Amino acid sequence: MTISSLFTIKKIDLFTLQKKNIARMFFYLGILISYWGALMPWFIWKIENVFFVLSAMLIVMSMLISRNISEPLFTRKDFQAPILAYLALTVMMRLVNGNNINSYISLVFYSAIFLSLFTISVDELKRLMKFICVVMGSLLTVSIFYFVLYILGFPLPSTPIAHEVLMYSYTNFYFFLIDDRTFYVLIPRFQSVFMEPGHLGTASVFLLLTQLGKWKKWYNVVLLIATIMTFSLAAFVLLAMVLFINAWLKHQRILPKILLIISFLGITTVGAIFYNDGDNMLNSLIIERLVVDDGKLAGDNRVTDTFEAAFDDYMKSDDILFGRDFELAEFGWGNAGYRVYIYDYGLIVLLLTIIFYISAVYGSKDRRAIISMFFIGVASFWVRATPLSFYYFIPLYAFAYIGHQNKKLYDIKQENLK
């Protein structure tokens, strides 16, 4: 081999590496836009109706570039079943809701995004989740810093902002939002730049689920702090579930951890009830919502009385298979969760949703991760039924294939103990 040929090989390898990095950059950016488009931070509102177009274009460019390199990013071949299940589900959702032609056009772009997730390699999926966690951790670091300054009384520039369609109004401090309904609360719940504290809390827990074994990383510490600062009951419950899942995936004994967590929760509960006569955020936002009154959990307030009555009537009707039109004007604001999903789409769509999730994670060899994913997914669906939302689906799907990222280390330790 000549010296000139050696330089030629290095040049080709460098060029290939550059193309791979460009493909990776387009894919990561496209997925990040999809992720943020689903969470709807205030800076994405102006493109919230077209974000999926931009995302799909970047992802398609990534896939085209990847096809022409020796080590492509999109290598999985078991994408047929999940993409067909996705199309069956989303077409049925549009049919039962009587959507117009624009919704079917948008389906083309959404399908491209989901197809990329079904074909990306597992190693690249792991890197993608780290990328999203780092970006979110960086954003939340700045957001928490300025939020603390606000709590301490520092004057910060702000402007009023409103989402007219969803009827939200805020004071926008640029790095975080304060809901106008809680503007005069001494210490409001933290929601960063997102629509609700519950959205941020749930999203953060989902991301932490993909980082089991790596929670000491700075960006995951930030995600955990942000979750706690939201004071979201749903997020707290999901976080407790993730702790059990972490122990189960490591094949640790769960009972001691259950007793430890119960003891901690018991001490915290007693302290919150008596501290300041119960007038504190932990007691009012978490503990009081866990009280059962007349057989109903106080925190199970995801629907209005008007909608709950309509849902009970709906479950006895012939509409149960294909759903009824959910009208905001009829039922008012504040309805969410599995009942709204079933009412709006019916049992056929619910069944197709389950089939879609099963087909999406069927290729994973980590059965414990799959079971855990469904465990978390069902619990979250009960409260916030948005199974196709990118901030919801992407981390759950990734976790089914990633599992516990340090699992091999634990397996080696177990072998050494034998």
CSV table of C-alpha atoms in Angstrom, one decimal:
chain,number,residue,atom,x,y,z
A,1,MET,CA,0.0,0.0,0.0
A,2,THR,CA,1.5,3.4,-1.0
A,3,ILE,CA,1.6,6.5,1.0
A,4,SER,CA,-0.8,8.3,-1.4
A,5,SER,CA,-3.4,5.6,-1.0
A,6,LEU,CA,-3.3,5.9,2.8
A,7,PHE,CA,-4.1,9.6,2.5
A,8,THR,CA,-6.9,8.8,0.1
A,9,ILE,CA,-8.5,6.4,2.5
A,10,LYS,CA,-8.3,8.9,5.3
A,11,LYS,CA,-9.9,11.6,3.1
A,12,ILE,CA,-12.8,9.3,2.3
A,13,ASP,CA,-13.3,8.3,5.9
A,14,LEU,CA,-13.3,11.9,6.9
A,15,PHE,CA,-15.8,12.8,4.3
A,16,THR,CA,-18.0,9.9,5.3
A,17,LEU,CA,-17.8,10.9,8.9
A,18,GLN,CA,-18.9,14.5,8.0
A,19,LYS,CA,-21.9,13.1,6.1
A,20,LYS,CA,-22.9,10.9,9.0
A,21,ASN,CA,-22.6,13.9,11.4
A,22,ILE,CA,-24.8,16.0,9.1
A,23,ALA,CA,-27.4,13.2,8.9
A,24,ARG,CA,-27.3,12.9,12.6
A,25,MET,CA,-27.7,16.6,13.1
A,26,PHE,CA,-30.7,16.8,10.8
A,27,PHE,CA,-32.3,13.9,12.5
A,28,TYR,CA,-31.7,15.1,16.1
A,29,LEU,CA,-33.0,18.6,15.2
A,30,GLY,CA,-36.0,17.2,13.4
A,31,ILE,CA,-36.9,15.1,16.4
A,32,LEU,CA,-36.3,18.0,18.9
A,33,ILE,CA,-38.7,20.2,16.9
A,34,SER,CA,-41.3,17.4,17.1
A,35,TYR,CA,-40.7,17.0,20.8
A,36,TRP,CA,-41.0,20.7,21.5
A,37,GLY,CA,-44.0,20.9,19.1
A,38,ALA,CA,-45.8,18.4,21.3
A,39,LEU,CA,-44.9,20.2,24.6
A,40,MET,CA,-45.7,23.6,23.1
A,41,PRO,CA,-43.3,26.0,24.8
A,42,TRP,CA,-44.3,29.6,24.2
A,43,PHE,CA,-41.6,30.2,21.5
A,44,ILE,CA,-43.1,27.4,19.4
A,45,TRP,CA,-46.6,28.7,19.3
A,46,LYS,CA,-46.2,30.6,16.0
A,47,ILE,CA,-45.4,27.4,14.2
A,48,GLU,CA,-47.5,25.0,16.3
A,49,ASN,CA,-49.7,24.2,13.3
A,50,VAL,CA,-46.8,23.4,10.9
A,51,PHE,CA,-43.9,22.3,13.1
A,52,PHE,CA,-44.3,18.7,11.9
A,53,VAL,CA,-43.7,19.8,8.3
A,54,LEU,CA,-40.3,21.3,9.3
A,55,SER,CA,-39.5,18.3,11.4
A,56,ALA,CA,-40.4,15.8,8.6
A,57,MET,CA,-38.3,17.7,6.1
A,58,LEU,CA,-35.2,17.6,8.3
A,59,ILE,CA,-35.7,14.0,9.0
A,60,VAL,CA,-36.2,13.0,5.4
A,61,MET,CA,-33.0,14.8,4.5
A,62,SER,CA,-31.3,12.9,7.2
A,63,MET,CA,-32.6,9.6,5.9
A,64,LEU,CA,-31.5,10.4,2.3
A,65,ILE,CA,-28.0,11.4,3.4
A,66,SER,CA,-27.8,8.3,5.6
A,67,ARG,CA,-28.5,6.0,2.6
A,68,ASN,CA,-25.4,7.1,0.9
A,69,ILE,CA,-22.8,6.4,3.6
A,70,SER,CA,-21.2,3.1,4.6
A,71,GLU,CA,-22.5,3.2,8.2
A,72,PRO,CA,-26.1,4.5,7.9
A,73,LEU,CA,-28.1,5.6,10.9
A,74,PHE,CA,-31.3,4.0,9.9
A,75,THR,CA,-30.6,0.3,9.9
A,76,ARG,CA,-33.6,-1.5,11.5
A,77,LYS,CA,-35.6,-3.6,9.1
A,78,ASP,CA,-38.6,-4.5,11.4
A,79,PHE,CA,-40.5,-1.2,10.7
A,80,GLN,CA,-43.3,-2.7,8.6
A,81,ALA,CA,-45.6,-3.8,11.4
A,82,PRO,CA,-45.4,-0.6,13.6
A,83,ILE,CA,-45.8,1.8,10.6
A,84,LEU,CA,-48.8,-0.1,9.3
A,85,ALA,CA,-50.3,-0.1,12.8
A,86,TYR,CA,-49.7,3.6,13.1
A,87,LEU,CA,-51.4,4.3,9.7
A,88,ALA,CA,-54.4,2.1,10.7
A,89,LEU,CA,-54.7,3.9,14.0
A,90,THR,CA,-54.3,7.5,12.7
A,91,VAL,CA,-56.6,7.0,9.7
A,92,MET,CA,-59.3,5.6,12.0
A,93,MET,CA,-58.9,8.5,14.3
A,94,ARG,CA,-59.4,10.9,11.4
A,95,LEU,CA,-62.4,8.9,10.1
A,96,VAL,CA,-64.3,8.9,13.4
A,97,ASN,CA,-63.6,12.6,14.0
A,98,GLY,CA,-64.7,13.5,10.4
A,99,ASN,CA,-61.4,15.4,9.8
A,100,ASN,CA,-60.9,17.4,6.5
A,101,ILE,CA,-58.4,16.8,3.8
A,102,ASN,CA,-55.7,18.8,5.6
A,103,SER,CA,-55.5,16.3,8.4
A,104,TYR,CA,-54.8,13.5,5.9
A,105,ILE,CA,-52.1,15.7,4.3
A,106,SER,CA,-50.5,16.2,7.7
A,107,LEU,CA,-50.5,12.5,8.2
A,108,VAL,CA,-47.9,12.1,5.5
A,109,PHE,CA,-45.5,14.3,7.5
A,110,TYR,CA,-46.3,12.6,10.8
A,111,SER,CA,-45.8,9.2,9.2
A,112,ALA,CA,-42.3,10.2,8.0
A,113,ILE,CA,-41.4,11.2,11.6
A,114,PHE,CA,-42.6,7.9,13.1
A,115,LEU,CA,-41.0,5.9,10.3
A,116,SER,CA,-37.6,7.4,11.2
A,117,LEU,CA,-38.1,6.3,14.8
A,118,PHE,CA,-38.9,2.8,13.7
A,119,THR,CA,-35.8,2.5,11.5
A,120,ILE,CA,-33.2,4.3,13.6
A,121,SER,CA,-30.6,2.0,15.2
A,122,VAL,CA,-30.9,1.3,18.9
A,123,ASP,CA,-27.5,2.8,19.6
A,124,GLU,CA,-28.5,6.0,17.8
A,125,LEU,CA,-31.8,6.0,19.7
A,126,LYS,CA,-29.8,6.0,23.0
A,127,ARG,CA,-27.7,8.9,21.8
A,128,LEU,CA,-30.9,10.8,20.7
A,129,MET,CA,-32.4,10.5,24.2
A,130,LYS,CA,-29.2,11.8,25.7
A,131,PHE,CA,-29.3,14.7,23.3
A,132,ILE,CA,-32.9,15.6,24.2
A,133,CYS,CA,-32.1,15.3,28.0
A,134,VAL,CA,-29.0,17.6,27.6
A,135,VAL,CA,-31.0,20.2,25.6
A,136,MET,CA,-33.9,20.1,28.2
A,137,GLY,CA,-31.4,20.1,31.1
A,138,SER,CA,-29.7,23.2,29.6
A,139,LEU,CA,-33.0,25.0,29.0
A,140,LEU,CA,-34.2,24.2,32.5
A,141,THR,CA,-31.0,25.2,34.2
A,142,VAL,CA,-31.4,28.7,32.8
A,143,SER,CA,-35.1,28.7,33.5
A,144,ILE,CA,-34.7,27.6,37.1
A,145,PHE,CA,-32.1,30.2,37.7
A,146,TYR,CA,-34.3,33.1,36.6
A,147,PHE,CA,-37.3,31.6,38.3
A,148,VAL,CA,-35.4,31.6,41.6
A,149,LEU,CA,-34.5,35.3,41.0
A,150,TYR,CA,-38.2,36.0,40.5
A,151,ILE,CA,-39.1,34.3,43.8
A,152,LEU,CA,-36.4,36.3,45.6
A,153,GLY,CA,-38.0,39.5,44.3
A,154,PHE,CA,-35.5,40.5,41.6
A,155,PRO,CA,-37.2,42.7,38.9
A,156,LEU,CA,-37.2,40.9,35.6
A,157,PRO,CA,-38.4,42.0,32.2
A,158,SER,CA,-41.8,40.5,31.2
A,159,THR,CA,-44.7,40.8,28.8
A,160,PRO,CA,-48.2,39.5,28.7
A,161,ILE,CA,-48.8,36.5,26.4
A,162,ALA,CA,-51.8,34.3,25.7
A,163,HIS,CA,-52.7,31.2,23.7
A,164,GLU,CA,-56.1,32.2,22.4
A,165,VAL,CA,-57.1,28.7,21.1
A,166,LEU,CA,-56.4,26.9,24.4
A,167,MET,CA,-57.4,30.0,26.5
A,168,TYR,CA,-54.2,30.2,28.5
A,169,SER,CA,-52.8,33.5,29.6
A,170,TYR,CA,-49.4,34.2,31.2
A,171,THR,CA,-46.9,36.7,32.2
A,172,ASN,CA,-43.9,35.8,30.0
A,173,PHE,CA,-40.5,36.3,31.7
A,174,TYR,CA,-39.0,34.8,28.6
A,175,PHE,CA,-37.1,32.0,30.4
A,176,PHE,CA,-40.2,31.0,32.3
A,177,LEU,CA,-44.0,31.6,32.4
A,178,ILE,CA,-46.3,32.5,35.3
A,179,ASP,CA,-49.9,31.5,34.8
A,180,ASP,CA,-52.1,34.6,35.3
A,181,ARG,CA,-54.3,32.6,37.6
A,182,THR,CA,-51.4,32.2,40.0
A,183,PHE,CA,-49.6,35.5,39.4
A,184,TYR,CA,-50.2,36.7,43.0
A,185,VAL,CA,-49.3,33.4,44.6
A,186,LEU,CA,-46.2,33.9,46.8
A,187,ILE,CA,-44.4,30.8,45.3
A,188,PRO,CA,-46.1,29.6,42.1
A,189,ARG,CA,-45.6,26.2,40.7
A,190,PHE,CA,-42.7,25.9,38.2
A,191,GLN,CA,-43.5,25.3,34.6
A,192,SER,CA,-40.5,26.8,32.8
A,193,VAL,CA,-41.5,27.9,29.3
A,194,PHE,CA,-44.3,25.2,28.9
A,195,MET,CA,-48.0,25.3,29.1
A,196,GLU,CA,-48.6,23.7,32.5
A,197,PRO,CA,-46.5,22.4,35.4
A,198,GLY,CA,-48.0,18.9,34.8
A,199,HIS,CA,-46.8,18.9,31.2
A,200,LEU,CA,-43.2,19.7,32.3
A,201,GLY,CA,-43.4,17.2,35.2
A,202,THR,CA,-44.6,14.3,33.1
A,203,ALA,CA,-42.1,15.1,30.3
A,204,SER,CA,-39.2,15.2,32.8
A,205,VAL,CA,-40.1,11.9,34.4
A,206,PHE,CA,-40.4,10.3,30.9
A,207,LEU,CA,-36.9,11.5,30.1
A,208,LEU,CA,-35.5,10.3,33.4
A,209,LEU,CA,-37.0,6.9,32.6
A,210,THR,CA,-34.7,6.7,29.6
A,211,GLN,CA,-31.7,7.6,31.7
A,212,LEU,CA,-31.9,4.9,34.4
A,213,GLY,CA,-28.4,4.3,35.7
A,214,LYS,CA,-27.3,7.8,34.7
A,215,TRP,CA,-29.2,10.0,37.1
A,216,LYS,CA,-26.0,11.5,38.5
A,217,LYS,CA,-25.4,13.3,35.2
A,218,TRP,CA,-25.9,17.0,35.6
A,219,TYR,CA,-28.7,17.3,33.1
A,220,ASN,CA,-30.6,14.5,34.8
A,221,VAL,CA,-30.2,16.1,38.2
A,222,VAL,CA,-31.7,19.2,36.7
A,223,LEU,CA,-34.6,17.2,35.2
A,224,LEU,CA,-35.3,15.7,38.7
A,225,ILE,CA,-35.2,19.1,40.4
A,226,ALA,CA,-37.6,20.5,37.8
A,227,THR,CA,-39.9,17.6,38.4
A,228,ILE,CA,-40.0,18.3,42.1
A,229,MET,CA,-40.5,22.1,41.5
A,230,THR,CA,-43.7,21.5,39.4
A,231,PHE,CA,-45.5,20.0,42.4
A,232,SER,CA,-47.5,17.9,39.9
A,233,LEU,CA,-49.3,15.0,41.6
A,234,ALA,CA,-49.2,13.0,38.4
A,235,ALA,CA,-45.4,13.5,38.0
A,236,PHE,CA,-44.7,12.6,41.6
A,237,VAL,CA,-46.7,9.3,41.2
A,238,LEU,CA,-44.9,8.5,37.9
A,239,LEU,CA,-41.5,9.3,39.6
A,240,ALA,CA,-42.3,6.9,42.4
A,241,MET,CA,-43.2,4.2,39.8
A,242,VAL,CA,-39.9,4.8,38.0
A,243,LEU,CA,-38.0,4.2,41.2
A,244,PHE,CA,-39.6,0.8,41.6
A,245,ILE,CA,-38.9,0.1,37.9
A,246,ASN,CA,-35.3,1.0,38.4
A,247,ALA,CA,-35.0,-1.6,41.2
A,248,TRP,CA,-36.9,-4.2,39.2
A,249,LEU,CA,-34.7,-3.8,36.1
A,250,LYS,CA,-31.6,-4.2,38.3
A,251,HIS,CA,-33.1,-7.4,39.7
A,252,GLN,CA,-33.0,-5.9,43.2
A,253,ARG,CA,-35.4,-6.8,46.0
A,254,ILE,CA,-38.3,-4.4,45.8
A,255,LEU,CA,-39.8,-4.9,49.2
A,256,PRO,CA,-37.1,-3.0,51.2
A,257,LYS,CA,-37.4,-0.1,48.7
A,258,ILE,CA,-41.2,-0.1,49.1
A,259,LEU,CA,-40.8,0.1,52.9
A,260,LEU,CA,-38.2,2.8,52.6
A,261,ILE,CA,-40.3,4.9,50.3
A,262,ILE,CA,-43.5,4.4,52.5
A,263,SER,CA,-41.5,5.5,55.5
A,264,PHE,CA,-40.2,8.6,53.7
A,265,LEU,CA,-43.7,9.4,52.4
A,266,GLY,CA,-45.2,8.9,55.9
A,267,ILE,CA,-42.7,11.3,57.5
A,268,THR,CA,-43.1,13.8,54.7
A,269,THR,CA,-46.9,13.7,54.9
A,270,VAL,CA,-47.0,14.2,58.7
A,271,GLY,CA,-44.5,17.1,58.4
A,272,ALA,CA,-46.5,18.8,55.6
A,273,ILE,CA,-49.8,18.5,57.4
A,274,PHE,CA,-48.5,20.1,60.6
A,275,TYR,CA,-46.1,22.6,59.0
A,276,ASN,CA,-47.7,26.1,59.0
A,277,ASP,CA,-51.0,24.3,59.9
A,278,GLY,CA,-51.1,22.6,56.5
A,279,ASP,CA,-50.8,25.9,54.5
A,280,ASN,CA,-48.0,24.8,52.3
A,281,MET,CA,-47.6,23.7,48.7
A,282,LEU,CA,-46.8,20.1,49.5
A,283,ASN,CA,-49.9,19.6,51.5
A,284,SER,CA,-52.3,21.6,49.3
A,285,LEU,CA,-51.1,20.4,45.9
A,286,ILE,CA,-50.1,16.8,46.7
A,287,ILE,CA,-51.3,15.3,50.0
A,288,GLU,CA,-54.8,16.8,50.1
A,289,ARG,CA,-55.4,15.5,46.6
A,290,LEU,CA,-54.7,12.0,47.8
A,291,VAL,CA,-57.6,12.0,50.3
A,292,VAL,CA,-60.4,9.7,49.4
A,293,ASP,CA,-63.9,11.2,49.9
A,294,ASP,CA,-67.0,9.1,49.2
A,295,GLY,CA,-65.0,6.5,47.4
A,296,LYS,CA,-63.4,9.1,45.1
A,297,LEU,CA,-59.8,10.3,45.1
A,298,ALA,CA,-59.7,14.1,45.5
A,299,GLY,CA,-56.9,14.4,43.0
A,300,ASP,CA,-59.0,12.5,40.4
A,301,ASN,CA,-60.4,15.7,39.1
A,302,ARG,CA,-59.5,15.4,35.4
A,303,VAL,CA,-63.1,15.9,34.2
A,304,THR,CA,-65.9,18.3,35.0
A,305,ASP,CA,-69.2,17.0,36.5
A,306,THR,CA,-71.0,17.8,33.2
A,307,PHE,CA,-68.6,15.7,31.1
A,308,GLU,CA,-68.6,12.9,33.7
A,309,ALA,CA,-72.3,12.6,33.4
A,310,ALA,CA,-72.1,12.6,29.6
A,311,PHE,CA,-69.4,9.9,29.7
A,312,ASP,CA,-71.5,7.7,31.9
A,313,ASP,CA,-74.4,8.0,29.5
A,314,TYR,CA,-72.0,7.4,26.5
A,315,MET,CA,-70.6,4.1,28.0
A,316,LYS,CA,-74.2,2.7,27.9
A,317,SER,CA,-74.9,3.8,24.3
A,318,ASP,CA,-74.2,2.4,20.8
A,319,ASP,CA,-71.6,5.2,20.2
A,320,ILE,CA,-69.0,3.4,22.4
A,321,LEU,CA,-67.3,1.8,19.4
A,322,PHE,CA,-66.6,4.9,17.3
A,323,GLY,CA,-67.0,7.7,19.9
A,324,ARG,CA,-68.8,11.0,20.0
A,325,ASP,CA,-67.7,14.5,19.1
A,326,PHE,CA,-66.0,16.2,22.1
A,327,GLU,CA,-67.0,19.8,22.1
A,328,LEU,CA,-65.2,22.3,24.4
A,329,ALA,CA,-68.1,24.7,24.2
A,330,GLU,CA,-70.4,22.0,25.6
A,331,PHE,CA,-68.3,20.5,28.4
A,332,GLY,CA,-66.1,23.5,29.3
A,333,TRP,CA,-62.4,23.6,30.1
A,334,GLY,CA,-60.5,21.2,32.4
A,335,ASN,CA,-61.3,17.8,30.9
A,336,ALA,CA,-58.5,15.3,30.3
A,337,GLY,CA,-57.4,11.7,30.7
A,338,TYR,CA,-58.6,8.3,29.4
A,339,ARG,CA,-62.3,9.2,29.6
A,340,VAL,CA,-61.9,12.0,27.1
A,341,TYR,CA,-59.9,9.8,24.8
A,342,ILE,CA,-62.5,7.0,24.8
A,343,TYR,CA,-65.4,9.5,24.5
A,344,ASP,CA,-63.7,11.3,21.5
A,345,TYR,CA,-62.5,8.2,19.6
A,346,GLY,CA,-64.3,5.1,20.9
A,347,LEU,CA,-63.2,1.6,21.8
A,348,ILE,CA,-62.0,0.7,18.3
A,349,VAL,CA,-59.4,3.4,18.3
A,350,LEU,CA,-58.4,2.4,21.9
A,351,LEU,CA,-57.8,-1.1,20.7
A,352,LEU,CA,-55.8,0.1,17.7
A,353,THR,CA,-53.7,2.3,20.1
A,354,ILE,CA,-52.8,-0.8,22.2
A,355,ILE,CA,-52.0,-2.8,19.0
A,356,PHE,CA,-49.8,0.1,17.8
A,357,TYR,CA,-47.8,0.2,21.0
A,358,ILE,CA,-47.3,-3.6,21.0
A,359,SER,CA,-46.1,-3.6,17.4
A,360,ALA,CA,-43.8,-0.6,18.1
A,361,VAL,CA,-41.9,-2.3,21.0
A,362,TYR,CA,-42.2,-5.9,19.8
A,363,GLY,CA,-38.6,-5.9,18.5
A,364,SER,CA,-37.1,-5.2,21.9
A,365,LYS,CA,-35.4,-8.2,23.7
A,366,ASP,CA,-35.7,-6.6,27.1
A,367,ARG,CA,-39.1,-7.9,28.3
A,368,ARG,CA,-38.8,-6.2,31.7
A,369,ALA,CA,-38.3,-2.9,29.9
A,370,ILE,CA,-41.4,-3.5,27.7
A,371,ILE,CA,-43.6,-4.4,30.8
A,372,SER,CA,-42.3,-1.3,32.6
A,373,MET,CA,-43.0,0.9,29.6
A,374,PHE,CA,-46.6,-0.3,29.5
A,375,PHE,CA,-46.9,0.2,33.2
A,376,ILE,CA,-45.8,3.8,33.0
A,377,GLY,CA,-47.7,4.4,29.8
A,378,VAL,CA,-51.0,3.2,31.2
A,379,ALA,CA,-50.6,5.2,34.4
A,380,SER,CA,-49.9,8.3,32.4
A,381,PHE,CA,-52.7,7.6,29.9
A,382,TRP,CA,-55.1,7.5,32.9
A,383,VAL,CA,-54.4,11.1,33.6
A,384,ARG,CA,-53.2,12.6,30.3
A,385,ALA,CA,-54.3,10.5,27.4
A,386,THR,CA,-52.0,11.7,24.5
A,387,PRO,CA,-50.4,8.5,23.4
A,388,LEU,CA,-49.3,9.8,20.0
A,389,SER,CA,-47.8,13.0,21.3
A,390,PHE,CA,-44.1,13.1,20.6
A,391,TYR,CA,-43.1,14.0,24.2
A,392,TYR,CA,-45.1,11.1,25.4
A,393,PHE,CA,-44.3,8.4,22.7
A,394,ILE,CA,-40.6,9.0,22.0
A,395,PRO,CA,-39.2,8.4,25.5
A,396,LEU,CA,-41.5,5.5,26.2
A,397,TYR,CA,-40.6,3.9,22.9
A,398,ALA,CA,-36.9,4.5,23.4
A,399,PHE,CA,-37.0,3.1,26.9
A,400,ALA,CA,-38.5,-0.2,25.7
A,401,TYR,CA,-35.3,-0.7,23.7
A,402,ILE,CA,-32.8,1.0,26.0
A,403,GLY,CA,-33.9,-0.3,29.3
A,404,HIS,CA,-31.5,0.2,32.2
A,405,GLN,CA,-28.4,1.7,30.6
A,406,ASN,CA,-26.0,0.3,33.2
A,407,LYS,CA,-27.7,-3.1,33.3
A,408,LYS,CA,-24.5,-4.9,32.0
A,409,LEU,CA,-22.5,-3.5,35.0
A,410,TYR,CA,-25.1,-4.9,37.4
A,411,ASP,CA,-25.1,-8.3,35.6
A,412,ILE,CA,-21.3,-8.5,35.9
A,413,LYS,CA,-21.5,-7.7,39.6
A,414,GLN,CA,-24.1,-10.3,40.2
A,415,GLU,CA,-22.0,-12.9,38.4
A,416,ASN,CA,-19.0,-12.0,40.6
A,417,LEU,CA,-21.1,-12.5,43.7
A,418,LYS,CA,-21.9,-16.0,42.7
